[in-house]
Tab-separated table of C-alpha atoms and ligand atoms in Angstrom:
chain	number	residue	atom	x	y	z
T	1	UNK	CA	40.010	43.642	-53.044
T	2	UNK	CA	38.961	46.475	-55.205
T	3	UNK	CA	36.707	48.014	-53.187
T	4	UNK	CA	33.607	49.875	-55.655
T	5	UNK	CA	33.755	53.854	-54.340
T	6	UNK	CA	30.597	54.111	-53.647
T	7	UNK	CA	30.442	51.136	-50.917
T	8	UNK	CA	32.836	52.891	-49.647
T	9	UNK	CA	30.814	55.933	-49.318
T	10	UNK	CA	27.680	53.783	-47.254
T	11	UNK	CA	29.746	52.571	-44.520
T	12	UNK	CA	32.659	54.982	-44.197
T	13	UNK	CA	30.752	57.565	-41.465
T	14	UNK	CA	29.487	54.650	-40.063
T	15	UNK	CA	32.026	52.761	-39.109
T	16	UNK	CA	35.610	52.733	-38.300
T	17	UNK	CA	38.028	51.617	-40.886
T	18	UNK	CA	39.290	48.617	-38.976
T	19	UNK	CA	34.851	47.717	-39.047
T	20	UNK	CA	34.941	48.850	-42.736
T	21	UNK	CA	37.113	46.581	-44.124
T	22	UNK	CA	35.481	43.764	-42.207
T	23	UNK	CA	32.361	44.028	-43.501
T	24	UNK	CA	33.573	43.972	-47.119
T	25	UNK	CA	35.456	41.324	-46.574
T	26	UNK	CA	31.894	40.008	-45.500
T	27	UNK	CA	29.912	41.352	-48.213
T	28	UNK	CA	32.716	39.885	-50.928
T	29	UNK	CA	33.113	36.533	-48.811
T	30	UNK	CA	29.335	36.914	-50.045
T	31	UNK	CA	27.934	36.842	-46.682
T	32	UNK	CA	25.321	39.503	-47.202
T	33	UNK	CA	25.321	41.969	-49.500
T	34	UNK	CA	24.392	45.617	-48.050
T	35	UNK	CA	23.703	46.776	-44.546
T	36	UNK	CA	19.425	47.525	-45.063
T	37	UNK	CA	18.909	49.690	-41.511
T	38	UNK	CA	20.479	49.629	-37.997
T	39	UNK	CA	18.257	47.640	-35.125
T	40	UNK	CA	19.957	48.688	-31.975
T	41	UNK	CA	22.182	50.773	-30.663
T	42	UNK	CA	23.363	49.009	-27.702
T	43	UNK	CA	25.528	49.448	-24.640
T	44	UNK	CA	28.704	47.311	-25.932
T	45	UNK	CA	27.530	47.258	-29.332
T	46	UNK	CA	25.638	47.839	-32.743
T	47	UNK	CA	23.290	45.466	-34.486
T	48	UNK	CA	22.392	45.881	-37.988
T	49	UNK	CA	20.261	44.221	-40.532
T	50	UNK	CA	21.779	42.980	-43.716
T	51	UNK	CA	19.853	41.337	-46.811
T	52	UNK	CA	22.124	38.370	-49.193
T	53	UNK	CA	21.603	38.036	-52.891
T	54	UNK	CA	18.317	35.481	-51.700
T	55	UNK	CA	16.533	38.212	-50.562
T	56	UNK	CA	16.838	36.809	-46.600
T	57	UNK	CA	18.625	38.738	-44.001
T	58	UNK	CA	21.666	38.376	-41.765
T	59	UNK	CA	22.000	40.625	-38.194
T	60	UNK	CA	25.239	41.734	-37.829
T	61	UNK	CA	26.131	42.806	-34.466
T	62	UNK	CA	29.303	44.606	-33.766
T	63	UNK	CA	31.493	45.423	-31.049
T	64	UNK	CA	32.618	48.752	-30.244
T	65	UNK	CA	36.211	49.324	-30.235
T	66	UNK	CA	36.129	52.651	-29.238
T	67	UNK	CA	32.907	53.352	-26.461
T	68	UNK	CA	32.520	50.023	-24.580
T	69	UNK	CA	33.672	49.167	-21.009
T	70	UNK	CA	36.519	46.949	-21.566
T	71	UNK	CA	37.381	46.976	-17.917
T	72	UNK	CA	33.947	45.054	-17.148
T	73	UNK	CA	34.247	42.743	-20.267
T	74	UNK	CA	37.720	41.448	-18.713
T	75	UNK	CA	36.881	41.387	-15.026
T	76	UNK	CA	34.060	38.712	-16.529
T	77	UNK	CA	36.171	37.216	-18.527
T	78	UNK	CA	39.326	36.270	-15.550
T	79	UNK	CA	36.934	34.275	-13.409
T	80	UNK	CA	35.513	32.236	-16.809
T	81	UNK	CA	37.989	28.567	-16.755
T	82	UNK	CA	38.394	29.568	-20.486
T	83	UNK	CA	40.334	32.598	-20.506
T	84	UNK	CA	42.233	32.542	-17.674
T	85	UNK	CA	45.249	33.649	-19.832
T	86	UNK	CA	43.635	36.404	-21.238
T	87	UNK	CA	45.310	39.928	-21.449
T	88	UNK	CA	44.826	43.682	-20.211
T	89	UNK	CA	44.909	44.520	-23.956
T	90	UNK	CA	42.001	46.406	-25.156
T	91	UNK	CA	41.125	44.899	-28.839
T	92	UNK	CA	41.984	41.166	-27.554
T	93	UNK	CA	39.553	41.580	-25.181
T	94	UNK	CA	36.485	42.560	-26.758
T	95	UNK	CA	37.633	40.120	-30.042
T	96	UNK	CA	37.346	37.321	-26.542
T	97	UNK	CA	34.312	39.022	-25.655
T	98	UNK	CA	32.816	38.461	-29.244
T	99	UNK	CA	33.993	34.874	-29.397
T	100	UNK	CA	32.558	33.811	-25.882
T	101	UNK	CA	29.213	35.056	-27.487
T	102	UNK	CA	29.781	33.206	-30.581
T	103	UNK	CA	30.352	30.194	-28.552
T	104	UNK	CA	28.004	30.623	-25.836
T	105	UNK	CA	25.672	31.044	-28.164
T	106	UNK	CA	26.310	27.546	-29.925
T	107	UNK	CA	26.690	25.928	-26.655
T	108	UNK	CA	22.758	27.424	-25.951
T	109	UNK	CA	21.458	25.781	-29.328
T	110	UNK	CA	23.201	22.464	-29.207
T	111	UNK	CA	21.089	22.075	-25.652
T	112	UNK	CA	17.691	23.452	-26.644
T	113	UNK	CA	17.329	26.727	-26.093
T	114	UNK	CA	15.827	29.566	-28.875
T	115	UNK	CA	19.201	31.464	-30.042
T	116	UNK	CA	20.108	33.092	-32.897
T	117	UNK	CA	22.207	30.796	-34.661
T	118	UNK	CA	25.288	32.030	-35.207
T	119	UNK	CA	26.903	32.384	-38.131
T	120	UNK	CA	30.189	33.525	-38.269
T	121	UNK	CA	32.551	35.257	-36.244
T	122	UNK	CA	35.480	38.169	-36.821
T	123	UNK	CA	37.533	39.735	-34.569
T	124	UNK	CA	34.617	42.256	-33.070
T	125	UNK	CA	32.105	41.314	-36.115
T	126	UNK	CA	29.358	38.663	-34.881
T	127	UNK	CA	27.502	37.566	-38.259
T	128	UNK	CA	23.437	35.813	-36.720
T	129	UNK	CA	20.605	34.340	-37.420
T	130	UNK	CA	18.071	37.358	-38.361
T	131	UNK	CA	15.341	36.985	-35.564
T	132	UNK	CA	12.250	38.615	-37.066
T	133	UNK	CA	9.607	38.786	-40.129
T	134	UNK	CA	9.974	40.527	-43.947
T	135	UNK	CA	13.038	42.473	-42.375
T	136	UNK	CA	11.390	43.372	-38.666
T	137	UNK	CA	13.381	42.763	-36.308
T	138	UNK	CA	11.227	40.529	-33.284
T	139	UNK	CA	10.673	42.772	-30.389
T	140	UNK	CA	12.111	42.912	-26.983
T	141	UNK	CA	9.445	40.748	-24.690
T	142	UNK	CA	9.490	44.024	-22.357
T	143	UNK	CA	7.735	46.037	-25.665
T	144	UNK	CA	6.259	42.710	-26.700
T	145	UNK	CA	3.488	41.538	-23.878
T	146	UNK	CA	1.834	39.402	-26.248
T	147	UNK	CA	1.060	35.665	-24.403
T	148	UNK	CA	2.469	35.704	-21.617
T	149	UNK	CA	1.454	32.975	-19.753
T	150	UNK	CA	2.651	30.408	-22.935
T	151	UNK	CA	6.074	33.071	-22.665
T	152	UNK	CA	6.707	32.075	-19.554
T	153	UNK	CA	6.587	28.576	-19.532
T	154	UNK	CA	8.537	28.169	-22.338
T	155	UNK	CA	11.079	30.484	-20.651
T	156	UNK	CA	11.610	28.182	-17.882
T	157	UNK	CA	11.956	25.237	-19.621
T	158	UNK	CA	15.271	27.109	-20.840
T	159	UNK	CA	16.406	28.080	-16.925
T	160	UNK	CA	16.068	24.638	-16.775
T	161	UNK	CA	18.561	23.492	-19.425
T	162	UNK	CA	20.117	25.810	-18.656
T	163	UNK	CA	20.455	25.213	-14.945
T	164	UNK	CA	21.332	21.381	-15.515
T	165	UNK	CA	23.868	21.988	-17.607
T	166	UNK	CA	25.454	23.957	-15.006
T	167	UNK	CA	25.370	27.008	-17.278
T	168	UNK	CA	24.146	30.511	-16.444
T	169	UNK	CA	23.388	33.537	-19.443
T	170	UNK	CA	24.392	36.303	-16.489
T	171	UNK	CA	22.700	39.476	-18.044
T	172	UNK	CA	19.212	37.943	-18.065
T	173	UNK	CA	16.107	40.174	-18.377
T	174	UNK	CA	13.158	41.241	-21.017
T	175	UNK	CA	15.808	43.251	-22.294
T	176	UNK	CA	17.796	40.520	-23.686
T	177	UNK	CA	14.264	38.350	-24.974
T	178	UNK	CA	12.918	38.673	-27.718
T	179	UNK	CA	9.300	38.176	-28.661
T	180	UNK	CA	9.487	36.198	-31.381
T	181	UNK	CA	5.297	35.427	-31.955
T	182	UNK	CA	5.572	34.257	-28.706
T	183	UNK	CA	8.613	32.181	-28.593
T	184	UNK	CA	11.289	33.704	-26.570
T	185	UNK	CA	14.612	33.445	-28.047
T	186	UNK	CA	17.509	34.711	-25.774
T	187	UNK	CA	20.148	36.854	-27.070
T	188	UNK	CA	23.214	38.585	-25.935
T	189	UNK	CA	25.120	35.737	-24.161
T	190	UNK	CA	27.931	37.063	-24.174
T	191	UNK	CA	27.910	37.185	-20.235
T	192	UNK	CA	26.867	33.520	-20.291
T	193	UNK	CA	29.381	30.876	-18.147
T	194	UNK	CA	29.549	27.698	-16.187
T	195	UNK	CA	29.405	26.677	-12.717
T	196	UNK	CA	33.073	26.560	-12.659
T	197	UNK	CA	32.972	30.685	-12.348
T	198	UNK	CA	33.573	32.075	-9.502
T	199	UNK	CA	30.697	34.666	-10.491
T	200	UNK	CA	28.053	31.974	-11.442
T	201	UNK	CA	26.000	31.993	-8.398
T	202	UNK	CA	25.708	35.904	-8.411
T	203	UNK	CA	25.140	35.967	-11.624
T	204	UNK	CA	21.744	32.576	-11.192
T	205	UNK	CA	20.542	34.799	-8.521
T	206	UNK	CA	20.357	37.691	-10.410
T	207	UNK	CA	19.213	36.250	-13.366
T	208	UNK	CA	16.285	35.021	-11.537
T	209	UNK	CA	15.367	38.363	-9.715
T	210	UNK	CA	15.215	39.935	-12.975
T	211	UNK	CA	13.136	37.439	-14.932
T	212	UNK	CA	10.814	37.119	-11.351
T	213	UNK	CA	10.547	40.603	-11.138
T	214	UNK	CA	9.704	41.251	-14.873
T	215	UNK	CA	7.353	38.468	-15.276
T	216	UNK	CA	5.699	39.505	-11.850
T	217	UNK	CA	4.643	42.651	-12.966
T	218	UNK	CA	3.353	41.140	-15.484
T	219	UNK	CA	0.235	39.275	-14.843
T	220	UNK	CA	2.569	36.187	-13.944
T	221	UNK	CA	2.183	34.568	-10.565
T	222	UNK	CA	5.933	34.066	-9.358
T	223	UNK	CA	8.664	35.301	-7.566
T	224	UNK	CA	12.198	34.185	-7.164
T	225	UNK	CA	11.430	31.579	-4.230
T	226	UNK	CA	8.669	30.350	-6.994
T	227	UNK	CA	10.755	30.421	-9.948
T	228	UNK	CA	13.618	28.901	-8.455
T	229	UNK	CA	11.192	25.560	-7.596
T	230	UNK	CA	9.692	25.956	-10.812
T	231	UNK	CA	13.202	25.616	-12.540
T	232	UNK	CA	14.092	23.214	-10.281
T	233	UNK	CA	10.395	21.018	-10.298
T	234	UNK	CA	9.318	21.299	-14.056
T	235	UNK	CA	9.946	18.258	-16.256
F	301	ATP	N1	19.933	38.338	-34.705
F	301	ATP	C1	18.779	39.076	-34.045
F	301	ATP	N2	17.864	39.699	-35.161
F	301	ATP	C2	17.281	40.619	-34.662
F	301	ATP	N3	17.289	41.105	-33.614
F	301	ATP	C3	18.660	41.352	-33.008
F	301	ATP	C4	19.340	40.512	-32.914
F	301	ATP	N4	20.436	40.510	-32.099
F	301	ATP	C5	19.843	41.625	-31.496
F	301	ATP	N5	19.031	41.971	-31.859
F	301	ATP	C6	18.446	43.426	-31.717
F	301	ATP	O1	19.561	44.130	-31.097
F	301	ATP	C7	19.156	44.516	-29.665
F	301	ATP	C8	21.111	44.887	-28.792
F	301	ATP	O2	21.255	43.652	-28.849
F	301	ATP	P1	22.051	42.897	-28.208
F	301	ATP	O3	21.598	42.961	-26.761
F	301	ATP	O4	22.836	41.883	-28.748
F	301	ATP	O5	23.331	43.974	-28.353
F	301	ATP	P2	24.092	44.877	-26.541
F	301	ATP	O6	24.645	45.695	-27.457
F	301	ATP	O7	24.737	43.727	-25.947
F	301	ATP	O8	22.896	45.050	-26.389
F	301	ATP	P3	22.812	46.318	-24.906
F	301	ATP	O9	23.926	46.613	-24.217
F	301	ATP	O10	21.339	47.173	-24.982
F	301	ATP	O11	22.096	44.778	-23.841
F	301	ATP	C9	18.468	43.725	-29.138
F	301	ATP	O12	18.038	43.774	-27.745
F	301	ATP	C10	17.351	43.299	-30.486
F	301	ATP	O13	16.727	44.008	-30.496
F	302	MG	MG1	21.144	43.777	-24.805
């Protein structure tokens, strides 16, 4: 495939060659027209907003190949029954971590939790439904505290769905929940796993602690025990 020179220039300084090629392929396949802005530079991935031919947007999450904590990824992957045989090879681990996010997002969606719909995964590049309005991404709930009571109740429903399905998010906090006009959208699901995973209880306790800490600081009468009761008894 011939790559137009000006396009090559646009991405050349931002992404490594491997990722560049994947982006060109995705463009050529019509998944998007071009990347228009940077949404976030995260710990393990960078997230961009891309525009499609029809003027709508997609989020492009690119897992970093170089600067990332792949030892942490390996540690958590190796206790997930889906990935017991994973080899300790850097790229394989990063690609599997990205795959795991894709699969987890589909699972969350299937049980009724609002997440960005995953569109496509190839190696370290994940395409997601863009959460926001007119190209402006929704903010993490820590930066958008509107409708906290309603928001919290919806989130408790999601925690209940996770609990009923023997799932845990594993990295849940005010950083990984977007406030989309008062509706929680759960993101960053690569660490999610099931009850069969030996880390399940540890991750569940941590998620509950993070959520009760954040919402108790922001006007909700909740603590760890109350939150657990709400999840178990709320119908
Ligand atoms: N689908 C999306 N639509 C709009 N914005 C998004 C989307 N996905 C992620 N973001 C934005 O990008 C940020 C980083 O995404 P995410 O948490 O998935 O990546 P990460 O690299 O694992 O982040 P971190 O290491 O900071 O937790 C989010 O906090 C959010 O602001
Ligand atoms: Mg995150």
